[in-house]
Every structure is written in structure tokens, then in C-alpha cells.
mmCIF file of C-alpha atoms and ligand atoms in Angstrom:
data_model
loop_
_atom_site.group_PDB
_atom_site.id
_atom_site.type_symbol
_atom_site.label_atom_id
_atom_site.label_comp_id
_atom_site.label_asym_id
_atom_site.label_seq_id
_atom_site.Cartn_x
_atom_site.Cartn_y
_atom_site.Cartn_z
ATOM 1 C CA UNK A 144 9.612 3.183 -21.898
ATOM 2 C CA UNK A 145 10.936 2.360 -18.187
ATOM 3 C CA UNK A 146 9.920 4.669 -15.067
ATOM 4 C CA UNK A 147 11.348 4.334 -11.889
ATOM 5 C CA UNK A 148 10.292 5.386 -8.477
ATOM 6 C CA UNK A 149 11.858 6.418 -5.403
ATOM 7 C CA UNK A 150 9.915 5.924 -2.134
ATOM 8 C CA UNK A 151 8.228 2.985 -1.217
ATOM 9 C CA UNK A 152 5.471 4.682 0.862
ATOM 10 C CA UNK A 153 1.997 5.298 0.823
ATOM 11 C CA UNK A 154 1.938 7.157 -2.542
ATOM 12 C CA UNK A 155 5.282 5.617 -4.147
ATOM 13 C CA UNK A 156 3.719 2.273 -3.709
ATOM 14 C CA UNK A 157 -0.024 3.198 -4.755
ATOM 15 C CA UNK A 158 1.897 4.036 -7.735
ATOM 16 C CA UNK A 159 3.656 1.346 -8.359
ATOM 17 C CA UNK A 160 0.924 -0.772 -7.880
ATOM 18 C CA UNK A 161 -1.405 1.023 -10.282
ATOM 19 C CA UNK A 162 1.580 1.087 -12.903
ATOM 20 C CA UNK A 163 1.526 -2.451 -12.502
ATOM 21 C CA UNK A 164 -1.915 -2.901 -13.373
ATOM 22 C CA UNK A 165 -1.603 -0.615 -16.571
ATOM 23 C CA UNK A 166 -1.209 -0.858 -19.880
ATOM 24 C CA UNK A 167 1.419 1.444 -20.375
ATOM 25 C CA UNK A 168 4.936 -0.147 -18.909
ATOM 26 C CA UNK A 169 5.465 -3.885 -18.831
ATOM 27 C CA UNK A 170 6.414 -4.830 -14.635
ATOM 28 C CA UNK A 171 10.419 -5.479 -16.158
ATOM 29 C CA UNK A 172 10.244 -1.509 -17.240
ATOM 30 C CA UNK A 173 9.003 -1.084 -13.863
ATOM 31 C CA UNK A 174 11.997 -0.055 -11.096
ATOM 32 C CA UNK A 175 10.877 0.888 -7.250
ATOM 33 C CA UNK A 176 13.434 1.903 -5.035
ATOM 34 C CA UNK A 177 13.061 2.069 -1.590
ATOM 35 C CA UNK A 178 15.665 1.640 1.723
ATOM 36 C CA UNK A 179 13.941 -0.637 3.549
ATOM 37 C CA UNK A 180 13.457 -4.237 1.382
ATOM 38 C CA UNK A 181 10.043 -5.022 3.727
ATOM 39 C CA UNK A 182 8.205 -2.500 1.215
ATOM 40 C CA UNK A 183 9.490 -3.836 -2.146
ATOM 41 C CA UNK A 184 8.565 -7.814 -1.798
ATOM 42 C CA UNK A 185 4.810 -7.431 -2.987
ATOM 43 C CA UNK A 186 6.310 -5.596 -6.089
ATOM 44 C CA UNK A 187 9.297 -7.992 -7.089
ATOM 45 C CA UNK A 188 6.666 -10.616 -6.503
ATOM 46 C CA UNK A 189 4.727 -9.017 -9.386
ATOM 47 C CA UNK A 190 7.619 -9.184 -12.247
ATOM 48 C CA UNK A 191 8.413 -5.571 -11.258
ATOM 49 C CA UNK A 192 12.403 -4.761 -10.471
ATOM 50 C CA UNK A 193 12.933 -3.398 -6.849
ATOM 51 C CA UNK A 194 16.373 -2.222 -5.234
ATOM 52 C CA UNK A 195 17.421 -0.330 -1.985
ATOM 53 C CA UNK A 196 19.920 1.746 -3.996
ATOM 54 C CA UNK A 197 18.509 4.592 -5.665
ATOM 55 C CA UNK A 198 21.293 5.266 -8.396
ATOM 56 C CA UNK A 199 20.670 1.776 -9.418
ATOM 57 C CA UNK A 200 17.175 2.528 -9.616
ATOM 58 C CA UNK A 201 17.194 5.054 -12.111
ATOM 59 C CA UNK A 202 20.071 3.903 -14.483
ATOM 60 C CA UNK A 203 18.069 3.567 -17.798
ATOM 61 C CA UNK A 204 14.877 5.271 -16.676
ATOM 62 C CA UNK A 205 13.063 7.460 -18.779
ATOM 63 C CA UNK A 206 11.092 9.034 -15.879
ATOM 64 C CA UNK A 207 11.769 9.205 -12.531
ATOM 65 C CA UNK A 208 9.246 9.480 -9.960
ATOM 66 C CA UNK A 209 10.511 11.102 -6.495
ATOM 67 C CA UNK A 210 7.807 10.437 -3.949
ATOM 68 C CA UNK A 211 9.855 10.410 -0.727
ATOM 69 C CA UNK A 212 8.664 12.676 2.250
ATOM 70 C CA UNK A 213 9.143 16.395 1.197
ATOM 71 C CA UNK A 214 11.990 17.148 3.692
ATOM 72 C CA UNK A 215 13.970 14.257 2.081
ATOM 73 C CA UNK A 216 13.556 15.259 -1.520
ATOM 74 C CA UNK A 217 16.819 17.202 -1.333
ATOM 75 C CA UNK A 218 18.308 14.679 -0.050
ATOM 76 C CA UNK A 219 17.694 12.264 -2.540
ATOM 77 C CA UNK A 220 19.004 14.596 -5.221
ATOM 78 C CA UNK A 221 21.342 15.519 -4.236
ATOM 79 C CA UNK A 222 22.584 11.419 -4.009
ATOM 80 C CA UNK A 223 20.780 10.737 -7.897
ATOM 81 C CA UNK A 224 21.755 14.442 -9.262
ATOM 82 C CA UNK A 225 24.807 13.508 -11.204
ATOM 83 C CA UNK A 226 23.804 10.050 -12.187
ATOM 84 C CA UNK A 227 20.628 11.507 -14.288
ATOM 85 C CA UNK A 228 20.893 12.273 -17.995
ATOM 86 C CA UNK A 229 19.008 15.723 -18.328
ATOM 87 C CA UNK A 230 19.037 15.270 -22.032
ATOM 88 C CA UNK A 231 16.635 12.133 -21.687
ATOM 89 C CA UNK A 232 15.473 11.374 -18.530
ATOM 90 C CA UNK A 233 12.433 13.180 -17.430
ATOM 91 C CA UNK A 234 11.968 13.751 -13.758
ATOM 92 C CA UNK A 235 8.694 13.595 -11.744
ATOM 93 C CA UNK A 236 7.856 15.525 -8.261
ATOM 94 C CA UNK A 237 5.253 14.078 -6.358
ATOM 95 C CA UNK A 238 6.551 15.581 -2.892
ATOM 96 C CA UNK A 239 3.539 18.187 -1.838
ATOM 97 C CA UNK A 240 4.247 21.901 -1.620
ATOM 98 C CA UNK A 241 8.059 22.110 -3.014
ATOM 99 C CA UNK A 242 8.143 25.032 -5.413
ATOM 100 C CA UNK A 243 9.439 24.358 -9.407
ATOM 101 C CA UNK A 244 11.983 26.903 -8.883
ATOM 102 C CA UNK A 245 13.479 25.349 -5.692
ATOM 103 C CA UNK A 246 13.411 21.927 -7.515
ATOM 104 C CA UNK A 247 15.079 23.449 -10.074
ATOM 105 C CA UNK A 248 17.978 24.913 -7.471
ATOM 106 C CA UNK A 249 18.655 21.452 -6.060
ATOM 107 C CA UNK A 250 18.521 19.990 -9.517
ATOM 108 C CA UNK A 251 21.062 22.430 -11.004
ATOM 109 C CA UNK A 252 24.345 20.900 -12.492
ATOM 110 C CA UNK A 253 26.333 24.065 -14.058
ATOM 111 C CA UNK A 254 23.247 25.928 -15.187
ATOM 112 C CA UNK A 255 22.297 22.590 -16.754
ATOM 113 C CA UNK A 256 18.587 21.938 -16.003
ATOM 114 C CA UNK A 257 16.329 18.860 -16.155
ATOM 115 C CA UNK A 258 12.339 18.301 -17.832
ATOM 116 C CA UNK A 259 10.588 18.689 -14.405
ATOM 117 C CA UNK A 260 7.016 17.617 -13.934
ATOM 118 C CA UNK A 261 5.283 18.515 -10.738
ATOM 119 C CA UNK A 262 2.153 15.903 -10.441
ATOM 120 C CA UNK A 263 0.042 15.438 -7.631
ATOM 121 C CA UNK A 264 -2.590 12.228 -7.444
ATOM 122 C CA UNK A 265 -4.427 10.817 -4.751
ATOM 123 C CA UNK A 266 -4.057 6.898 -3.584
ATOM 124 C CA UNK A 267 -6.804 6.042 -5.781
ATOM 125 C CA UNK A 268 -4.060 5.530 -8.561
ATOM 126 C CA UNK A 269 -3.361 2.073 -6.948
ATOM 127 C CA UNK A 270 -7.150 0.875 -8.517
ATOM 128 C CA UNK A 271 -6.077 3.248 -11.286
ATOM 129 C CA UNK A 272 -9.261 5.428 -10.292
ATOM 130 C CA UNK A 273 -6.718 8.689 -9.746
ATOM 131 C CA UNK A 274 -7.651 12.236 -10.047
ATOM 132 C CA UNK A 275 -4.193 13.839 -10.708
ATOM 133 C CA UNK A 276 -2.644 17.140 -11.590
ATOM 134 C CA UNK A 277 0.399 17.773 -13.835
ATOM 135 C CA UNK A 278 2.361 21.003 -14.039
ATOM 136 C CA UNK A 279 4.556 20.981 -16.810
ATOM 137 C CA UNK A 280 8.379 22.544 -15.761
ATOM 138 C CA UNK A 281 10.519 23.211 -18.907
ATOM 139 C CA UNK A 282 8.597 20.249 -20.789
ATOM 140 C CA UNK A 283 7.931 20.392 -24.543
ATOM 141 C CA UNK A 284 3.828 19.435 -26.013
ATOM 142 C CA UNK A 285 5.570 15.299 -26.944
ATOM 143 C CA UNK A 286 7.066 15.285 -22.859
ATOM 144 C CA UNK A 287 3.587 16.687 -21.295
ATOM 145 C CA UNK A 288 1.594 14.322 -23.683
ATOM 146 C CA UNK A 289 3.897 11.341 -22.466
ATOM 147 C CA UNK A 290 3.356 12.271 -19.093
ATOM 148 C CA UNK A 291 -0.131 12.649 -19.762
ATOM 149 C CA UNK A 292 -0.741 9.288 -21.156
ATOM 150 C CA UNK A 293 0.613 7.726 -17.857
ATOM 151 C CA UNK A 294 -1.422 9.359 -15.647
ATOM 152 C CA UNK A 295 -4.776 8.862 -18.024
ATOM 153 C CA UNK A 296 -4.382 5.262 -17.767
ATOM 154 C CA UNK A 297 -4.135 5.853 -13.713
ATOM 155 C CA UNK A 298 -7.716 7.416 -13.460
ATOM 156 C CA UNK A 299 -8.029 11.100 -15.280
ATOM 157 C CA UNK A 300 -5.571 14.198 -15.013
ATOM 158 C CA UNK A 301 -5.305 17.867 -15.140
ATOM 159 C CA UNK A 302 -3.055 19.698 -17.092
ATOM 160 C CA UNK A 303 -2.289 22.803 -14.834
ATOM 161 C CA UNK A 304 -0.076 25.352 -13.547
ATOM 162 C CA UNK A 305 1.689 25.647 -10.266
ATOM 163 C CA UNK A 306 -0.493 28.650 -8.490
ATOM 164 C CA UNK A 307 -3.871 25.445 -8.715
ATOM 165 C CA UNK A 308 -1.393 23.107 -7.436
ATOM 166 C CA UNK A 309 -2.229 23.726 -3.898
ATOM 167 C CA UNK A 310 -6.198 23.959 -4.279
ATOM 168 C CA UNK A 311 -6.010 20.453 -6.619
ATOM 169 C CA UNK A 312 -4.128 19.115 -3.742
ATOM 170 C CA UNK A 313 -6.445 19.764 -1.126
ATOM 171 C CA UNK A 314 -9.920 19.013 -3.365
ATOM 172 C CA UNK A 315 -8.991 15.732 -4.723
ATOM 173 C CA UNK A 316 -5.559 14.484 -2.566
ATOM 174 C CA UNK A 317 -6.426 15.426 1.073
ATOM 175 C CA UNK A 318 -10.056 14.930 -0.717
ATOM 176 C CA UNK A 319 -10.502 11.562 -1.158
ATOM 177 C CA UNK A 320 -10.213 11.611 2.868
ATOM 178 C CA UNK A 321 -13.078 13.894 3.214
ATOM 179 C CA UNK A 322 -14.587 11.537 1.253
ATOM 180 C CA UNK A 323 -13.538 8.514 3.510
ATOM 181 C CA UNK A 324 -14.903 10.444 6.316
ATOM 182 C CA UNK A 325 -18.202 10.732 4.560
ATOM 183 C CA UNK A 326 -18.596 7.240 4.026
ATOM 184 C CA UNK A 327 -17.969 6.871 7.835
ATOM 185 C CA UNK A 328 -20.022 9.285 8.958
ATOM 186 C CA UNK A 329 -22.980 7.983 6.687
ATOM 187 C CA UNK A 330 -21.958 4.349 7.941
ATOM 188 C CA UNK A 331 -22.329 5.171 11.587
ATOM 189 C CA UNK A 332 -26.165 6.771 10.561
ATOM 190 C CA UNK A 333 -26.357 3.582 9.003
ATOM 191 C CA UNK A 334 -25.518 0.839 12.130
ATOM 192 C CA UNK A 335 -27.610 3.737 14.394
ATOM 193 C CA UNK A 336 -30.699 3.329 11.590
ATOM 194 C CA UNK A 337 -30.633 -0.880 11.891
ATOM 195 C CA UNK A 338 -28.179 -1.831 9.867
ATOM 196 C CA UNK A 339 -24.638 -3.848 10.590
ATOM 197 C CA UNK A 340 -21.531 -1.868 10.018
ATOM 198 C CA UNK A 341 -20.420 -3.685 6.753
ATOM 199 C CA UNK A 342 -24.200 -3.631 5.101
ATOM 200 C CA UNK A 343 -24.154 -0.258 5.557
ATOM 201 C CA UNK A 344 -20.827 0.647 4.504
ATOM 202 C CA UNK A 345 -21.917 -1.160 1.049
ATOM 203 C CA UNK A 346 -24.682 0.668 1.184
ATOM 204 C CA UNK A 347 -23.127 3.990 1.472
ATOM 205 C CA UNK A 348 -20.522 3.005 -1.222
ATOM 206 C CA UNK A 349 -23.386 1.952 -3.850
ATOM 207 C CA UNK A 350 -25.469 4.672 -3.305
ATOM 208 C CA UNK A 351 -21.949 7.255 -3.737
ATOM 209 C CA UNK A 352 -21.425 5.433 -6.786
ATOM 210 C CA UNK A 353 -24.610 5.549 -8.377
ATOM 211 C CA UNK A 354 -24.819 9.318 -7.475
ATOM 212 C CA UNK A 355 -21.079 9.917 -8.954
ATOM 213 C CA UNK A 356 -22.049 7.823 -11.999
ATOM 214 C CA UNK A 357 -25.583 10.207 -12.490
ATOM 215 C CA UNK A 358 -23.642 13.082 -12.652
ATOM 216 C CA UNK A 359 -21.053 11.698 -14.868
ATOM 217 C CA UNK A 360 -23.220 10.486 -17.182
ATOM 218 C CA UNK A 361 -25.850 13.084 -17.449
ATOM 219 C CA UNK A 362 -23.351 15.969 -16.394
ATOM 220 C CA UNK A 363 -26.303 17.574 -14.356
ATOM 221 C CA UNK A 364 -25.414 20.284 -11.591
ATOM 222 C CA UNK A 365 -25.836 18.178 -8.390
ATOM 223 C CA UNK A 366 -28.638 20.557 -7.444
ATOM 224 C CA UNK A 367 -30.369 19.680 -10.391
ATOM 225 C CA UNK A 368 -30.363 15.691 -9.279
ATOM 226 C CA UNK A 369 -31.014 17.164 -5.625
ATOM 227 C CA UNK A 370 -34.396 18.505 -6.796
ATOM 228 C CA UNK A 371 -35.612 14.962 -8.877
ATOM 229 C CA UNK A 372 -35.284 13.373 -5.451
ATOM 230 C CA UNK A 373 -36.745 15.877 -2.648
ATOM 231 C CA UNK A 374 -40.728 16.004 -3.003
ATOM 232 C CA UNK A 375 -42.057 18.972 -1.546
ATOM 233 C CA UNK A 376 -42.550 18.445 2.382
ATOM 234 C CA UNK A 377 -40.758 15.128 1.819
ATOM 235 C CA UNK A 378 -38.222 13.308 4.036
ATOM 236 C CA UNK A 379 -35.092 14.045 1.876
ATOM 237 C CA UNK A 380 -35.764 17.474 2.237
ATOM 238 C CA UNK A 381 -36.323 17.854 5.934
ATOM 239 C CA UNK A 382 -33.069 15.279 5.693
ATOM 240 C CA UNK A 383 -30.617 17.715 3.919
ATOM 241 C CA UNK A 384 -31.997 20.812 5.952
ATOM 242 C CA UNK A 385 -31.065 19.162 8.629
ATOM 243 C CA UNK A 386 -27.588 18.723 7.177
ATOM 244 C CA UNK A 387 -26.927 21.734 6.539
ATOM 245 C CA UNK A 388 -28.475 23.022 9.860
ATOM 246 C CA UNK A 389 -25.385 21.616 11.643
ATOM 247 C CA UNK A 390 -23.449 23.058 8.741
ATOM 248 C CA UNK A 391 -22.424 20.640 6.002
ATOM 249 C CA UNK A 392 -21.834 22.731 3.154
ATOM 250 C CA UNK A 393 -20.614 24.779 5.807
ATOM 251 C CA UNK A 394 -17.953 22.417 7.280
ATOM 252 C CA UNK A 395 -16.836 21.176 3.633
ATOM 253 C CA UNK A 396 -16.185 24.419 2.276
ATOM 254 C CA UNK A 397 -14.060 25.575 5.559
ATOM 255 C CA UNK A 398 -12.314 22.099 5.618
ATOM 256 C CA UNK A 399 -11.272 22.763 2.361
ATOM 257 C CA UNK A 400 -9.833 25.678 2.728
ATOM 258 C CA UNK A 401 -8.261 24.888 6.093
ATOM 259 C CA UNK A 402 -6.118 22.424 3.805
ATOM 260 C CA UNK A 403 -4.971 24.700 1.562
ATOM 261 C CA UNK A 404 -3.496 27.254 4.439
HETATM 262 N N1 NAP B 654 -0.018 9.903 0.631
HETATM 263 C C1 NAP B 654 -0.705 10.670 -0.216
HETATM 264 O O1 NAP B 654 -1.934 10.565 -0.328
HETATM 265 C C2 NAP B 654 0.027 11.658 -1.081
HETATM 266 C C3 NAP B 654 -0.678 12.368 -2.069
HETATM 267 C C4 NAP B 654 0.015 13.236 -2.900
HETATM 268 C C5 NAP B 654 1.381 13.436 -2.730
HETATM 269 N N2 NAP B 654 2.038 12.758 -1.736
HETATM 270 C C6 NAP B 654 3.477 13.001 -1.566
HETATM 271 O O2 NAP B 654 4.149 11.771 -1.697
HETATM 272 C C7 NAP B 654 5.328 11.808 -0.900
HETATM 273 C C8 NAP B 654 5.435 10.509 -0.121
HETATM 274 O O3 NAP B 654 4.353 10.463 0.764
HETATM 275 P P1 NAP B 654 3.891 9.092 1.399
HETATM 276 O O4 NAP B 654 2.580 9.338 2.011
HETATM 277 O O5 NAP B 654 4.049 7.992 0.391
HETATM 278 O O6 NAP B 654 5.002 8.922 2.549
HETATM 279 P P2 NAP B 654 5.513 7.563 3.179
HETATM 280 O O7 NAP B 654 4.407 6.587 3.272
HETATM 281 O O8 NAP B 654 6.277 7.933 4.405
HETATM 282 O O9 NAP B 654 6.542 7.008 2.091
HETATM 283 C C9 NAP B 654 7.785 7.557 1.838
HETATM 284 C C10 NAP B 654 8.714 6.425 1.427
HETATM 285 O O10 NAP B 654 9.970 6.976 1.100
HETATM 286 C C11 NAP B 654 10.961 6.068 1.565
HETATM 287 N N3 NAP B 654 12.235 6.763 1.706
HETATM 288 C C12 NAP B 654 12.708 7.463 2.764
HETATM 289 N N4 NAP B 654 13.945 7.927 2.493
HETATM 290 C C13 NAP B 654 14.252 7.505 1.233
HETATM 291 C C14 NAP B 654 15.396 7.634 0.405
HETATM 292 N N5 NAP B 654 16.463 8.328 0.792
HETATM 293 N N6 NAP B 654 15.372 7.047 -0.801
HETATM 294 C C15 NAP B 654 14.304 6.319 -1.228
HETATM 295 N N7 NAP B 654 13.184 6.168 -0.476
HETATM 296 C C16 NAP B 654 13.171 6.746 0.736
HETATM 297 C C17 NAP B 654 10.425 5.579 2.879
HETATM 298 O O11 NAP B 654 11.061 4.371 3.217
HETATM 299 P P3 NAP B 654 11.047 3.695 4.676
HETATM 300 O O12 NAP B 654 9.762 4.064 5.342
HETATM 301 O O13 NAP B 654 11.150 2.258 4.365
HETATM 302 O O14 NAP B 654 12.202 4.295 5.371
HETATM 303 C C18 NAP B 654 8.949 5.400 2.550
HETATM 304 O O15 NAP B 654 8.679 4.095 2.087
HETATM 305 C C19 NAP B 654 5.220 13.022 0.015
HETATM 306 O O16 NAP B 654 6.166 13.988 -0.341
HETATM 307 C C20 NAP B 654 3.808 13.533 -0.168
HETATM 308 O O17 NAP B 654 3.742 14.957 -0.160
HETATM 309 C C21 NAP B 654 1.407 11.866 -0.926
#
């Protein structure tokens, strides 16, 4: 199976970079297109085939991956449109907040539509630690379980439907900068408690770990593991009513729903 990807960026090269670390496509099945050559070095460098041309990129692809800005997507297929095979090559959407059905308008070649997946993962895929959602567009069970597979190996996935798309997107995408911002804010408590910066930021990422690891394993509410640690009259009690005195359930909750709007 070969994949190729359009967009260098951010997200196009997170994937790439996670693809290349998988076990699912040797780096030669591996294309990555991109018009500046600056971004594609580190990936040629790795056995992986790069080019500035994107109808080059895709020739022979089973899947392409478009992960170019959102206000280029049309753009870019409308230069790839009648170079792709809709009877075998699958396409992938990674552009945030395009609908299926205007994908589906750009895409259309005489009625004649393509196997659209709409997946959205967050930059964790480069250490193949991705939480990632797929909506299925026209796919049959064998494309979705394909597409599937590829995204397992890159951390898990979600099987789901476009009206979730925009809530996955802002509790796991946008997310996993909330959770950067929690590791900074818990660092600075950190250096202001004694510690240097980077022994506290090692703390902080330890201690997330271990508590994302307990809840994994045991599948306990996070309540539940709230209460084993919080004696009566204790510190870690007077610590997290504190927390939420200056409102961090609060300012989670809102922040996550200021992302969605
Ligand atoms: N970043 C995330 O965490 C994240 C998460 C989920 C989804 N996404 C989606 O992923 C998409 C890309 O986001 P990003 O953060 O990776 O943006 P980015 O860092 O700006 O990357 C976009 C890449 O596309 C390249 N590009 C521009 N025009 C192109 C063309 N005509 N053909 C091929 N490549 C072209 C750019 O190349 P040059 O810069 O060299 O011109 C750049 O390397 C967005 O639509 C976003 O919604 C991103």
C-alpha cells in the first residue's frame, strides 16, 4: 500500500513522520509533497520519496492525505482532481471544518465521486501517540477498516460521524494544547515552589503520566482516584479547592467550548 501527502506543515509532516516510524507502509511507499523543498529534506533523508509537484505525488497512491491550510484545499483539487483514479485511490481530508458535501462539490468529475475520509488527529501522531477521528464519506466496512488500521498504529482512533467532528476537534486537537498549557502552568508552580524549570517540567510530565496510566489501567472515574489521594482536612484537598476557586473546571469546560464556536 503507498499513501501520499500533500502539505508539508505542522500536521502533514507530524504525519509523515509518524508514518515513518510505523509498521504499516515501508518509507519507499511513503510520498510527501510539499512547494517549498526546505520542509521535505528530513523526510527524503529517511528513505521516504518527497517532491514539490503534487500530481507527481499522488501517481500510484492508494490514499491521499490533503493537509494543506483549509482555504487552499480547493485549490489543490482542483490541480490533483483529474489525475486521481476514483475507482482506487482513496482520499483523506485532514483540513479542519470543510464540510463532506463541499468536498464532495470540489471533488466532482461528471457526477463521478471519490471514497472520502474526513480524519482529524492531533500532532501527537508524529510519536505515534495520536488521538484521531475518522468519518467515513461513501467508504465501504474493507476502506474504513484500512483507514482504520493506519491511524491505530498512529496512537488510537474514533470511528465517527461528521456532526462530533467539531467537538473531537476541539477535545483532543486544539486539546493537546490545553494540555501543553497545563504542563506550563504546573511548571511555573513548580520553579515558584523551589524547583528549576526543567526538574519541574519532568516532574509535571511523570506525574501526568502516571495519572493517565491509573486511569487507563484501572478505568476508574478520575473522581474516584481524586478521593484515594485527598485525606480529609488534607493539603490536596485545600489544593484542588483552591483550583477550582479561581475556576478550573470552570475555565476548561468554557475553553472548550469557546473552540468549538
Ligand atoms: N496543526 C494541527 O494540530 C492540526 C490538527 C488537525 C488538523 N489540522 C489541519 O491540517 C491542515 C494543515 O495545518 P498545518 O498546521 O499543518 O498548517 P501548516 O503548518 O501551515 O502546513 C501547511 C503546509 O501546506 C503546504 N502547502 C501550501 N500550499 C500547498 C500546495 N498548493 N500544495 C502542497 N502543499 C502546500 C505549506 O507549504 P509552505 O509553507 O512550504 O508554503 C505547508 O508546509 C489544516 O487544514 C488544519 O486544519 C491541523
Amino acid at each position: 500500500m503507498k499513501i501520499a501527502i500533500i502539505g508539508a506543515g505542522a500536521m502533514g509532516g507530524s504525519f509523515a513522520e509518524g508514518l515513518l516510524k510505523g509498521s504499516i507502509f515501508n518509507p519507499s511507499d511513503i510520498t510527501i509533497a510539499n512547494p517549498h523543498k526546505d520542509k521535505l529534506q528530513r523526510f527524503s533523508n529517511l528513505g521516504a520519496n518527497t517532491t514539490t509537484n503534487n500530481i507527481e505525488a499522488i501517481k500510484d497512491a492508494d490514499i491521499i492525505a490533503i493537509v494543506v491550510k483549509p482555504w487552499l484545499v480547493e485549490q489543490v483539487i482542483n490541480e490533483i482532481k483529474d489525475s486521481i483514479d476514483y475507482n482506487h485511490q482513496i482520499i483523506i481530508n485532514m483540513a479542519a471544518a470543510i464540510k463532506a458535501d463541499t468536498l464532495f462539490s470540489w471533488l466532482d468529475k461528471n457526477g463521478q465521486k471519490p471514497v472520502l475520509f474526513q480524519v482529524i488527529p492531533n500532532i501527537a501522531i508524529a510519536q505515534k501517540a495520536s488521538m484521531t477521528f475518522i468519518v467515513p464519506c461513501g467508504a465501504s466496512h474493507k476502506q474504513t477498516s484500512i483507514v482504520k488500521e493506519v491511524f491505530d498504529d498512529l496512537g488510537k482512533s474514533l470511528i465517527t460521524d461528521e456532526t462530533h467532528l467539531g467537538a473531537g476537534t476541539t477535545l483532543a486537537s486544539c486539546g493537546i494544547a490545553y494540555a501543553m498549557r497545563y504542563v506550563r502552568a504546573a511548571s511555573e508552580g513548580g520553579v515558584e515552589l523551589g524547583f528549576k524549570a526543567d526538574i519541574a517540567k519532568e516532574i509535571v510530565l511523570q506525574t501526568l503520566k502516571g495519572a493517565v496510566e491509573l486511569l487507563q489501567t484501572t478505568g476508574m472515574h478520575p473522581e474516584t482516584a481524586i478521593d484515594q489521594v485527598t485525606t480529609p482536612g488534607g493539603l490536596t484537598i485545600k489544593g484542588l479547592n483552591t483550583m477550582e476557586k479561581n475556576g478550573f473546571s470552570n475555565a476548561v469546560i468554557e475553553g472548550l467550548k469557546a473552540g468549538l464556536k
